[in-house]
mmCIF file of C-alpha atoms in Angstrom:
data_model
loop_
_atom_site.group_PDB
_atom_site.id
_atom_site.type_symbol
_atom_site.label_atom_id
_atom_site.label_comp_id
_atom_site.label_asym_id
_atom_site.label_seq_id
_atom_site.Cartn_x
_atom_site.Cartn_y
_atom_site.Cartn_z
ATOM 1 C CA UNK A 1163 -142.103 -187.761 -52.390
ATOM 2 C CA UNK A 1164 -141.145 -189.595 -55.556
ATOM 3 C CA UNK A 1165 -140.240 -187.781 -58.739
ATOM 4 C CA UNK A 1166 -143.066 -187.162 -61.196
ATOM 5 C CA UNK A 1167 -143.372 -189.510 -64.135
ATOM 6 C CA UNK A 1168 -143.532 -186.530 -66.474
ATOM 7 C CA UNK A 1169 -139.843 -185.779 -65.997
ATOM 8 C CA UNK A 1170 -138.472 -189.310 -66.235
ATOM 9 C CA UNK A 1171 -135.904 -189.602 -69.036
ATOM 10 C CA UNK A 1172 -136.317 -191.367 -72.334
ATOM 11 C CA UNK A 1173 -133.421 -193.262 -74.028
ATOM 12 C CA UNK A 1174 -132.661 -190.226 -76.181
ATOM 13 C CA UNK A 1175 -131.855 -188.265 -73.015
ATOM 14 C CA UNK A 1176 -128.873 -190.476 -72.123
ATOM 15 C CA UNK A 1177 -125.713 -188.397 -72.072
ATOM 16 C CA UNK A 1178 -127.592 -185.110 -72.390
ATOM 17 C CA UNK A 1179 -127.490 -182.301 -69.864
ATOM 18 C CA UNK A 1180 -131.027 -182.157 -68.536
ATOM 19 C CA UNK A 1181 -132.804 -178.856 -68.053
ATOM 20 C CA UNK A 1182 -135.229 -179.155 -65.148
ATOM 21 C CA UNK A 1183 -138.861 -178.372 -65.837
ATOM 22 C CA UNK A 1184 -139.780 -175.040 -64.272
ATOM 23 C CA UNK A 1185 -142.830 -176.393 -62.450
ATOM 24 C CA UNK A 1186 -144.133 -179.780 -61.352
ATOM 25 C CA UNK A 1187 -147.849 -180.133 -60.655
ATOM 26 C CA UNK A 1188 -149.062 -181.992 -57.561
ATOM 27 C CA UNK A 1189 -150.574 -185.434 -57.874
ATOM 28 C CA UNK A 1190 -153.359 -185.508 -55.265
ATOM 29 C CA UNK A 1191 -153.798 -189.270 -55.680
ATOM 30 C CA UNK A 1192 -150.399 -189.860 -54.089
ATOM 31 C CA UNK A 1193 -149.516 -186.575 -52.356
ATOM 32 C CA UNK A 1194 -151.471 -187.088 -49.141
ATOM 33 C CA UNK A 1195 -150.939 -190.849 -48.885
ATOM 34 C CA UNK A 1196 -147.180 -190.294 -49.166
ATOM 35 C CA UNK A 1197 -147.367 -187.470 -46.621
ATOM 36 C CA UNK A 1198 -149.306 -189.633 -44.169
ATOM 37 C CA UNK A 1199 -146.649 -192.333 -44.434
ATOM 38 C CA UNK A 1200 -143.872 -189.784 -43.887
ATOM 39 C CA UNK A 1201 -145.524 -188.295 -40.795
ATOM 40 C CA UNK A 1202 -145.946 -191.813 -39.417
ATOM 41 C CA UNK A 1203 -142.326 -192.734 -40.116
ATOM 42 C CA UNK A 1204 -141.057 -189.555 -38.438
ATOM 43 C CA UNK A 1205 -143.221 -189.950 -35.343
ATOM 44 C CA UNK A 1206 -141.563 -192.850 -33.510
ATOM 45 C CA UNK A 1207 -139.487 -191.522 -30.630
ATOM 46 C CA UNK A 1208 -139.836 -187.912 -31.755
ATOM 47 C CA UNK A 1209 -140.467 -185.206 -29.120
ATOM 48 C CA UNK A 1210 -143.582 -184.295 -31.135
ATOM 49 C CA UNK A 1211 -144.638 -187.929 -31.579
ATOM 50 C CA UNK A 1212 -148.299 -187.468 -30.616
ATOM 51 C CA UNK A 1213 -148.687 -184.456 -32.892
ATOM 52 C CA UNK A 1214 -146.958 -186.156 -35.824
ATOM 53 C CA UNK A 1215 -149.234 -189.183 -35.462
ATOM 54 C CA UNK A 1216 -152.262 -186.887 -35.425
ATOM 55 C CA UNK A 1217 -151.016 -185.182 -38.618
ATOM 56 C CA UNK A 1218 -150.451 -188.591 -40.191
ATOM 57 C CA UNK A 1219 -154.087 -189.450 -39.510
ATOM 58 C CA UNK A 1220 -155.173 -186.086 -40.870
ATOM 59 C CA UNK A 1221 -153.196 -186.705 -44.087
ATOM 60 C CA UNK A 1222 -154.777 -190.159 -44.393
ATOM 61 C CA UNK A 1223 -158.185 -188.503 -44.129
ATOM 62 C CA UNK A 1224 -157.168 -185.993 -46.818
ATOM 63 C CA UNK A 1225 -156.379 -188.938 -49.080
ATOM 64 C CA UNK A 1226 -159.510 -190.848 -48.134
ATOM 65 C CA UNK A 1227 -161.982 -188.094 -49.027
ATOM 66 C CA UNK A 1228 -160.533 -187.533 -52.509
ATOM 67 C CA UNK A 1229 -162.700 -190.179 -54.118
ATOM 68 C CA UNK A 1230 -165.999 -188.598 -53.085
ATOM 69 C CA UNK A 1231 -165.676 -184.851 -53.625
ATOM 70 C CA UNK A 1232 -167.413 -182.555 -56.120
ATOM 71 C CA UNK A 1233 -165.222 -181.473 -59.007
ATOM 72 C CA UNK A 1234 -163.492 -178.161 -58.219
ATOM 73 C CA UNK A 1235 -164.003 -175.364 -60.717
ATOM 74 C CA UNK A 1236 -161.027 -173.793 -62.423
ATOM 75 C CA UNK A 1237 -161.351 -170.164 -63.564
ATOM 76 C CA UNK A 1238 -162.774 -169.696 -67.059
ATOM 77 C CA UNK A 1239 -160.416 -170.368 -69.963
ATOM 78 C CA UNK A 1240 -160.097 -166.699 -70.899
ATOM 79 C CA UNK A 1241 -159.117 -165.846 -67.327
ATOM 80 C CA UNK A 1242 -156.526 -168.625 -67.329
ATOM 81 C CA UNK A 1243 -155.131 -167.439 -70.651
ATOM 82 C CA UNK A 1244 -154.794 -163.880 -69.332
ATOM 83 C CA UNK A 1245 -153.007 -165.140 -66.237
ATOM 84 C CA UNK A 1246 -150.532 -167.156 -68.284
ATOM 85 C CA UNK A 1247 -150.003 -164.260 -70.698
ATOM 86 C CA UNK A 1248 -149.298 -161.657 -68.023
ATOM 87 C CA UNK A 1249 -147.404 -163.802 -65.527
ATOM 88 C CA UNK A 1250 -150.105 -164.046 -62.866
ATOM 89 C CA UNK A 1251 -151.056 -167.110 -60.794
ATOM 90 C CA UNK A 1252 -153.836 -168.881 -62.740
ATOM 91 C CA UNK A 1253 -155.631 -169.957 -59.549
ATOM 92 C CA UNK A 1254 -154.707 -166.806 -57.654
ATOM 93 C CA UNK A 1255 -155.618 -167.227 -53.992
ATOM 94 C CA UNK A 1256 -155.903 -163.442 -53.657
ATOM 95 C CA UNK A 1257 -158.836 -163.385 -56.078
ATOM 96 C CA UNK A 1258 -160.329 -166.797 -55.455
ATOM 97 C CA UNK A 1259 -164.010 -167.451 -54.740
ATOM 98 C CA UNK A 1260 -164.665 -170.510 -52.605
ATOM 99 C CA UNK A 1261 -167.003 -172.880 -54.428
ATOM 100 C CA UNK A 1262 -169.165 -175.793 -53.290
ATOM 101 C CA UNK A 1263 -166.236 -178.197 -53.691
ATOM 102 C CA UNK A 1264 -164.163 -176.215 -51.185
ATOM 103 C CA UNK A 1265 -166.959 -176.225 -48.612
ATOM 104 C CA UNK A 1266 -167.647 -179.925 -49.200
ATOM 105 C CA UNK A 1267 -163.949 -180.701 -48.709
ATOM 106 C CA UNK A 1268 -163.891 -179.112 -45.253
ATOM 107 C CA UNK A 1269 -167.189 -180.708 -44.230
ATOM 108 C CA UNK A 1270 -166.097 -184.192 -45.303
ATOM 109 C CA UNK A 1271 -162.646 -183.846 -43.817
ATOM 110 C CA UNK A 1272 -163.910 -183.015 -40.322
ATOM 111 C CA UNK A 1273 -166.357 -185.918 -40.609
ATOM 112 C CA UNK A 1274 -163.578 -188.277 -41.720
ATOM 113 C CA UNK A 1275 -161.442 -187.507 -38.646
ATOM 114 C CA UNK A 1276 -164.249 -187.805 -36.110
ATOM 115 C CA UNK A 1277 -162.711 -190.961 -34.603
ATOM 116 C CA UNK A 1278 -159.068 -189.900 -34.981
ATOM 117 C CA UNK A 1279 -157.267 -189.639 -31.623
ATOM 118 C CA UNK A 1280 -156.391 -185.999 -31.082
ATOM 119 C CA UNK A 1281 -155.810 -183.477 -28.297
ATOM 120 C CA UNK A 1282 -158.894 -182.082 -26.592
ATOM 121 C CA UNK A 1283 -158.319 -178.651 -28.120
ATOM 122 C CA UNK A 1284 -158.314 -180.154 -31.628
ATOM 123 C CA UNK A 1285 -161.348 -182.308 -30.856
ATOM 124 C CA UNK A 1286 -163.290 -179.267 -29.665
ATOM 125 C CA UNK A 1287 -162.259 -177.341 -32.782
ATOM 126 C CA UNK A 1288 -163.350 -180.207 -35.033
ATOM 127 C CA UNK A 1289 -166.734 -180.265 -33.320
ATOM 128 C CA UNK A 1290 -167.190 -176.503 -33.680
ATOM 129 C CA UNK A 1291 -166.515 -176.738 -37.409
ATOM 130 C CA UNK A 1292 -168.858 -179.705 -37.834
ATOM 131 C CA UNK A 1293 -171.641 -177.922 -35.957
ATOM 132 C CA UNK A 1294 -170.937 -174.427 -37.293
ATOM 133 C CA UNK A 1295 -172.789 -172.739 -40.100
ATOM 134 C CA UNK A 1296 -171.514 -172.074 -43.597
ATOM 135 C CA UNK A 1297 -170.488 -168.496 -42.764
ATOM 136 C CA UNK A 1298 -168.283 -169.726 -39.905
ATOM 137 C CA UNK A 1299 -166.571 -172.312 -42.122
ATOM 138 C CA UNK A 1300 -166.086 -169.791 -44.913
ATOM 139 C CA UNK A 1301 -164.428 -167.359 -42.515
ATOM 140 C CA UNK A 1302 -161.976 -170.058 -41.453
ATOM 141 C CA UNK A 1303 -161.153 -170.930 -45.057
ATOM 142 C CA UNK A 1304 -160.666 -167.289 -46.025
ATOM 143 C CA UNK A 1305 -158.418 -166.697 -43.010
ATOM 144 C CA UNK A 1306 -156.133 -169.538 -44.084
ATOM 145 C CA UNK A 1307 -156.040 -168.355 -47.699
ATOM 146 C CA UNK A 1308 -155.075 -164.886 -46.476
ATOM 147 C CA UNK A 1309 -152.715 -166.302 -43.790
ATOM 148 C CA UNK A 1310 -154.694 -164.166 -41.343
ATOM 149 C CA UNK A 1311 -155.049 -166.685 -38.536
ATOM 150 C CA UNK A 1312 -155.696 -165.782 -34.894
ATOM 151 C CA UNK A 1313 -154.740 -167.376 -31.590
ATOM 152 C CA UNK A 1314 -158.400 -167.990 -30.755
ATOM 153 C CA UNK A 1315 -158.966 -170.242 -33.772
ATOM 154 C CA UNK A 1316 -155.548 -171.857 -34.308
ATOM 155 C CA UNK A 1317 -156.924 -175.370 -33.872
ATOM 156 C CA UNK A 1318 -159.786 -174.753 -36.304
ATOM 157 C CA UNK A 1319 -157.327 -173.420 -38.873
ATOM 158 C CA UNK A 1320 -155.421 -176.705 -38.890
ATOM 159 C CA UNK A 1321 -158.509 -178.443 -40.292
ATOM 160 C CA UNK A 1322 -159.349 -175.579 -42.649
ATOM 161 C CA UNK A 1323 -155.789 -175.573 -43.995
ATOM 162 C CA UNK A 1324 -155.863 -179.335 -44.506
ATOM 163 C CA UNK A 1325 -159.086 -178.996 -46.505
ATOM 164 C CA UNK A 1326 -157.637 -176.192 -48.631
ATOM 165 C CA UNK A 1327 -154.510 -178.231 -49.348
ATOM 166 C CA UNK A 1328 -156.762 -180.887 -50.861
ATOM 167 C CA UNK A 1329 -158.868 -178.376 -52.768
ATOM 168 C CA UNK A 1330 -156.004 -176.367 -54.246
ATOM 169 C CA UNK A 1331 -153.926 -179.461 -55.048
ATOM 170 C CA UNK A 1332 -156.880 -180.757 -57.082
ATOM 171 C CA UNK A 1333 -157.108 -177.423 -58.893
ATOM 172 C CA UNK A 1334 -153.365 -177.158 -59.535
ATOM 173 C CA UNK A 1335 -153.251 -180.700 -60.878
ATOM 174 C CA UNK A 1336 -155.620 -179.622 -63.698
ATOM 175 C CA UNK A 1337 -153.471 -176.717 -64.920
ATOM 176 C CA UNK A 1338 -151.325 -176.797 -68.036
ATOM 177 C CA UNK A 1339 -148.142 -177.055 -66.031
ATOM 178 C CA UNK A 1340 -145.912 -176.284 -69.026
ATOM 179 C CA UNK A 1341 -147.481 -172.809 -69.189
ATOM 180 C CA UNK A 1342 -146.614 -171.902 -65.607
ATOM 181 C CA UNK A 1343 -143.973 -169.203 -65.215
ATOM 182 C CA UNK A 1344 -142.507 -167.054 -62.421
ATOM 183 C CA UNK A 1345 -145.084 -164.706 -60.915
ATOM 184 C CA UNK A 1346 -143.087 -162.994 -58.178
ATOM 185 C CA UNK A 1347 -140.312 -163.533 -55.660
ATOM 186 C CA UNK A 1348 -141.175 -166.376 -53.320
ATOM 187 C CA UNK A 1349 -144.641 -166.898 -54.805
ATOM 188 C CA UNK A 1350 -146.095 -170.139 -56.142
ATOM 189 C CA UNK A 1351 -146.584 -169.891 -59.923
ATOM 190 C CA UNK A 1352 -149.900 -171.747 -59.674
ATOM 191 C CA UNK A 1353 -151.708 -170.064 -56.773
ATOM 192 C CA UNK A 1354 -149.405 -167.282 -55.573
ATOM 193 C CA UNK A 1355 -149.039 -168.924 -52.174
ATOM 194 C CA UNK A 1356 -145.948 -168.755 -49.957
ATOM 195 C CA UNK A 1357 -143.400 -171.562 -49.779
ATOM 196 C CA UNK A 1358 -143.234 -174.167 -47.046
ATOM 197 C CA UNK A 1359 -139.693 -175.439 -47.791
ATOM 198 C CA UNK A 1360 -137.418 -176.367 -50.667
ATOM 199 C CA UNK A 1361 -136.037 -179.672 -51.889
ATOM 200 C CA UNK A 1362 -132.851 -180.686 -53.668
ATOM 201 C CA UNK A 1363 -134.201 -183.546 -55.750
ATOM 202 C CA UNK A 1364 -132.631 -186.656 -57.194
ATOM 203 C CA UNK A 1365 -135.005 -187.182 -60.102
ATOM 204 C CA UNK A 1366 -133.130 -188.600 -63.074
ATOM 205 C CA UNK A 1367 -133.738 -185.635 -65.383
ATOM 206 C CA UNK A 1368 -133.387 -183.001 -62.672
ATOM 207 C CA UNK A 1369 -130.738 -184.482 -60.390
ATOM 208 C CA UNK A 1370 -129.402 -181.897 -57.976
ATOM 209 C CA UNK A 1371 -131.972 -179.276 -58.985
ATOM 210 C CA UNK A 1372 -133.759 -177.323 -56.306
ATOM 211 C CA UNK A 1373 -137.536 -177.015 -56.144
ATOM 212 C CA UNK A 1374 -139.571 -174.845 -53.806
ATOM 213 C CA UNK A 1375 -142.816 -176.348 -52.507
ATOM 214 C CA UNK A 1376 -146.036 -174.353 -52.189
ATOM 215 C CA UNK A 1377 -147.613 -174.506 -48.742
ATOM 216 C CA UNK A 1378 -151.136 -174.439 -50.194
ATOM 217 C CA UNK A 1379 -151.465 -176.291 -53.509
ATOM 218 C CA UNK A 1380 -148.323 -178.441 -53.404
ATOM 219 C CA UNK A 1381 -146.932 -177.213 -56.739
ATOM 220 C CA UNK A 1382 -143.132 -177.348 -56.978
ATOM 221 C CA UNK A 1383 -141.155 -174.709 -58.854
ATOM 222 C CA UNK A 1384 -137.495 -174.629 -59.805
ATOM 223 C CA UNK A 1385 -135.300 -172.119 -57.993
ATOM 224 C CA UNK A 1386 -131.568 -171.537 -58.290
ATOM 225 C CA UNK A 1387 -129.508 -172.941 -55.435
ATOM 226 C CA UNK A 1388 -127.610 -170.542 -53.167
ATOM 227 C CA UNK A 1389 -130.202 -167.868 -53.867
ATOM 228 C CA UNK A 1390 -132.669 -166.552 -51.311
ATOM 229 C CA UNK A 1391 -136.232 -167.636 -52.054
ATOM 230 C CA UNK A 1392 -137.616 -164.658 -50.137
ATOM 231 C CA UNK A 1393 -135.656 -161.797 -51.741
ATOM 232 C CA UNK A 1394 -133.601 -163.288 -54.604
ATOM 233 C CA UNK A 1395 -130.286 -162.193 -53.064
ATOM 234 C CA UNK A 1396 -127.286 -164.303 -54.006
ATOM 235 C CA UNK A 1397 -124.801 -162.968 -51.471
ATOM 236 C CA UNK A 1398 -124.853 -163.080 -47.673
ATOM 237 C CA UNK A 1399 -126.316 -166.596 -47.847
ATOM 238 C CA UNK A 1400 -125.329 -169.117 -45.185
ATOM 239 C CA UNK A 1401 -126.406 -172.647 -44.300
ATOM 240 C CA UNK A 1402 -127.012 -174.036 -40.846
ATOM 241 C CA UNK A 1403 -127.980 -177.436 -39.476
ATOM 242 C CA UNK A 1404 -128.415 -178.875 -36.035
ATOM 243 C CA UNK A 1405 -125.289 -180.362 -34.496
ATOM 244 C CA UNK A 1406 -125.120 -184.096 -33.858
ATOM 245 C CA UNK A 1407 -126.480 -183.653 -30.351
ATOM 246 C CA UNK A 1408 -129.427 -181.696 -31.790
ATOM 247 C CA UNK A 1409 -128.937 -178.973 -29.216
ATOM 248 C CA UNK A 1410 -126.836 -176.365 -31.001
ATOM 249 C CA UNK A 1411 -126.771 -174.719 -34.413
ATOM 250 C CA UNK A 1412 -123.804 -175.588 -36.584
ATOM 251 C CA UNK A 1413 -122.579 -173.809 -39.678
ATOM 252 C CA UNK A 1414 -122.923 -176.025 -42.708
ATOM 253 C CA UNK A 1415 -120.679 -175.849 -45.787
ATOM 254 C CA UNK A 1416 -122.090 -174.122 -48.845
ATOM 255 C CA UNK A 1417 -124.444 -176.251 -50.866
ATOM 256 C CA UNK A 1418 -122.529 -178.857 -52.862
ATOM 257 C CA UNK A 1419 -122.816 -178.815 -56.676
ATOM 258 C CA UNK A 1420 -125.318 -181.184 -58.229
ATOM 259 C CA UNK A 1421 -124.293 -184.799 -57.917
ATOM 260 C CA UNK A 1422 -121.501 -184.119 -55.404
ATOM 261 C CA UNK A 1423 -123.288 -184.188 -52.088
ATOM 262 C CA UNK A 1424 -121.545 -186.066 -49.301
ATOM 263 C CA UNK A 1425 -123.349 -189.043 -47.822
ATOM 264 C CA UNK A 1426 -122.847 -187.609 -44.335
ATOM 265 C CA UNK A 1427 -124.382 -184.297 -45.328
ATOM 266 C CA UNK A 1428 -127.259 -183.064 -43.179
ATOM 267 C CA UNK A 1429 -130.563 -183.759 -44.914
ATOM 268 C CA UNK A 1430 -132.208 -180.684 -43.355
ATOM 269 C CA UNK A 1431 -130.623 -177.239 -43.399
ATOM 270 C CA UNK A 1432 -131.722 -173.661 -42.997
ATOM 271 C CA UNK A 1433 -130.751 -171.379 -45.871
ATOM 272 C CA UNK A 1434 -130.336 -168.021 -44.117
ATOM 273 C CA UNK A 1435 -130.147 -164.669 -45.845
ATOM 274 C CA UNK A 1436 -128.545 -161.669 -44.175
ATOM 275 C CA UNK A 1437 -129.927 -159.359 -46.872
ATOM 276 C CA UNK A 1438 -133.563 -159.793 -45.830
ATOM 277 C CA UNK A 1439 -133.084 -161.534 -42.473
ATOM 278 C CA UNK A 1440 -135.214 -164.536 -43.463
ATOM 279 C CA UNK A 1441 -134.563 -168.255 -43.845
ATOM 280 C CA UNK A 1442 -136.139 -171.198 -45.620
ATOM 281 C CA UNK A 1443 -135.391 -174.836 -44.975
ATOM 282 C CA UNK A 1444 -133.758 -176.864 -47.699
ATOM 283 C CA UNK A 1445 -134.218 -180.640 -47.584
ATOM 284 C CA UNK A 1446 -131.817 -182.984 -49.355
ATOM 285 C CA UNK A 1447 -134.479 -185.147 -50.922
ATOM 286 C CA UNK A 1448 -131.867 -186.801 -53.147
ATOM 287 C CA UNK A 1449 -130.304 -188.282 -50.000
ATOM 288 C CA UNK A 1450 -133.663 -189.335 -48.518
ATOM 289 C CA UNK A 1451 -136.397 -189.629 -51.198
ATOM 290 C CA UNK A 1452 -139.095 -190.172 -48.548
ATOM 291 C CA UNK A 1453 -138.797 -186.556 -47.375
ATOM 292 C CA UNK A 1454 -141.935 -184.441 -47.649
ATOM 293 C CA UNK A 1455 -141.735 -180.637 -47.429
ATOM 294 C CA UNK A 1456 -144.709 -180.284 -45.083
ATOM 295 C CA UNK A 1457 -144.030 -183.292 -42.850
ATOM 296 C CA UNK A 1458 -140.294 -182.736 -42.570
ATOM 297 C CA UNK A 1459 -140.822 -179.044 -41.876
ATOM 298 C CA UNK A 1460 -142.882 -179.951 -38.813
ATOM 299 C CA UNK A 1461 -140.461 -182.668 -37.701
ATOM 300 C CA UNK A 1462 -137.478 -180.288 -37.874
ATOM 301 C CA UNK A 1463 -139.049 -177.688 -35.585
ATOM 302 C CA UNK A 1464 -135.914 -177.856 -33.438
ATOM 303 C CA UNK A 1465 -133.934 -176.359 -36.318
ATOM 304 C CA UNK A 1466 -136.434 -173.481 -36.504
ATOM 305 C CA UNK A 1467 -136.052 -172.738 -32.828
ATOM 306 C CA UNK A 1468 -132.261 -172.534 -33.028
ATOM 307 C CA UNK A 1469 -132.229 -170.476 -36.235
ATOM 308 C CA UNK A 1470 -134.739 -168.018 -34.790
ATOM 309 C CA UNK A 1471 -132.653 -167.736 -31.612
ATOM 310 C CA UNK A 1472 -129.753 -166.765 -33.884
ATOM 311 C CA UNK A 1473 -131.782 -163.875 -35.292
ATOM 312 C CA UNK A 1474 -133.386 -165.016 -38.554
ATOM 313 C CA UNK A 1475 -137.153 -165.167 -39.167
ATOM 314 C CA UNK A 1476 -139.099 -167.782 -41.115
ATOM 315 C CA UNK A 1477 -139.883 -167.045 -44.752
ATOM 316 C CA UNK A 1478 -142.062 -170.164 -44.865
ATOM 317 C CA UNK A 1479 -145.688 -170.748 -44.010
ATOM 318 C CA UNK A 1480 -146.843 -174.053 -42.576
ATOM 319 C CA UNK A 1481 -150.371 -174.169 -41.124
ATOM 320 C CA UNK A 1482 -149.342 -177.033 -38.863
ATOM 321 C CA UNK A 1483 -146.757 -174.848 -37.107
ATOM 322 C CA UNK A 1484 -148.945 -171.810 -36.434
ATOM 323 C CA UNK A 1485 -148.765 -172.371 -32.684
ATOM 324 C CA UNK A 1486 -144.948 -172.432 -32.627
#
């Protein structure tokens, strides 16, 4: 995930102390292609290799269908203005009506992955979506928006979530990103969605800043380091990473100040909060710029398992980890 062009410095910035932009809009034209490449790079030799390769193909399909989708409809201008004025998500998922573009995105996505190698359970789910009626597909989409998934339709929700990622990223990319502002603890300022992970970035005008990534629309928003994303607590915060053998959980030193990270520092950590009992992963994107919050969240499932064994619960939502 490369830094956005909008926050690259100009010559006048040299020597200045940069203030990170609060929010960075997704760029659908590169988001899913980059994610597909990251899933593919992570797959080789990984215990979840088959699943990561499937998700890479799914992300490639997300990218492929972008060029032939109906234009998604943003809320009316007066509704957007009210949202910006009163600190509400402008494309609020809690009040969102699915339009023709959303339905077309799901239909074209399941068609685009028809020949993608996948487990039988996923193949059967893809077929049920392709052959199902509009009401069935709408129920799946609404379930994902409301994070109200069920064990019976977990496989279907993977495809529905992938379609909604495309749809909401396209919507978020059209917003006036400079007008976005905090809307609530742990909530995306664009759509109100939950986070998937956070990144310490190395962008030239935001080096060392931390951004939280939305699990739905892909918007990034700035969040203070050593501060719980789920409850805003600043004490009782600890960091944990997998040990070198990958089998045990190791305490990690407190997050280093911007620009002072060690080269041997773990690129994936769990920021754990004893105030609320939740954790969110923090990826050191400045040490590995290819990291993607969704792909790396899946690939570091082992860290989740150890952190949960230690007593913390996930504050993140990732539709590709619903079965874990």
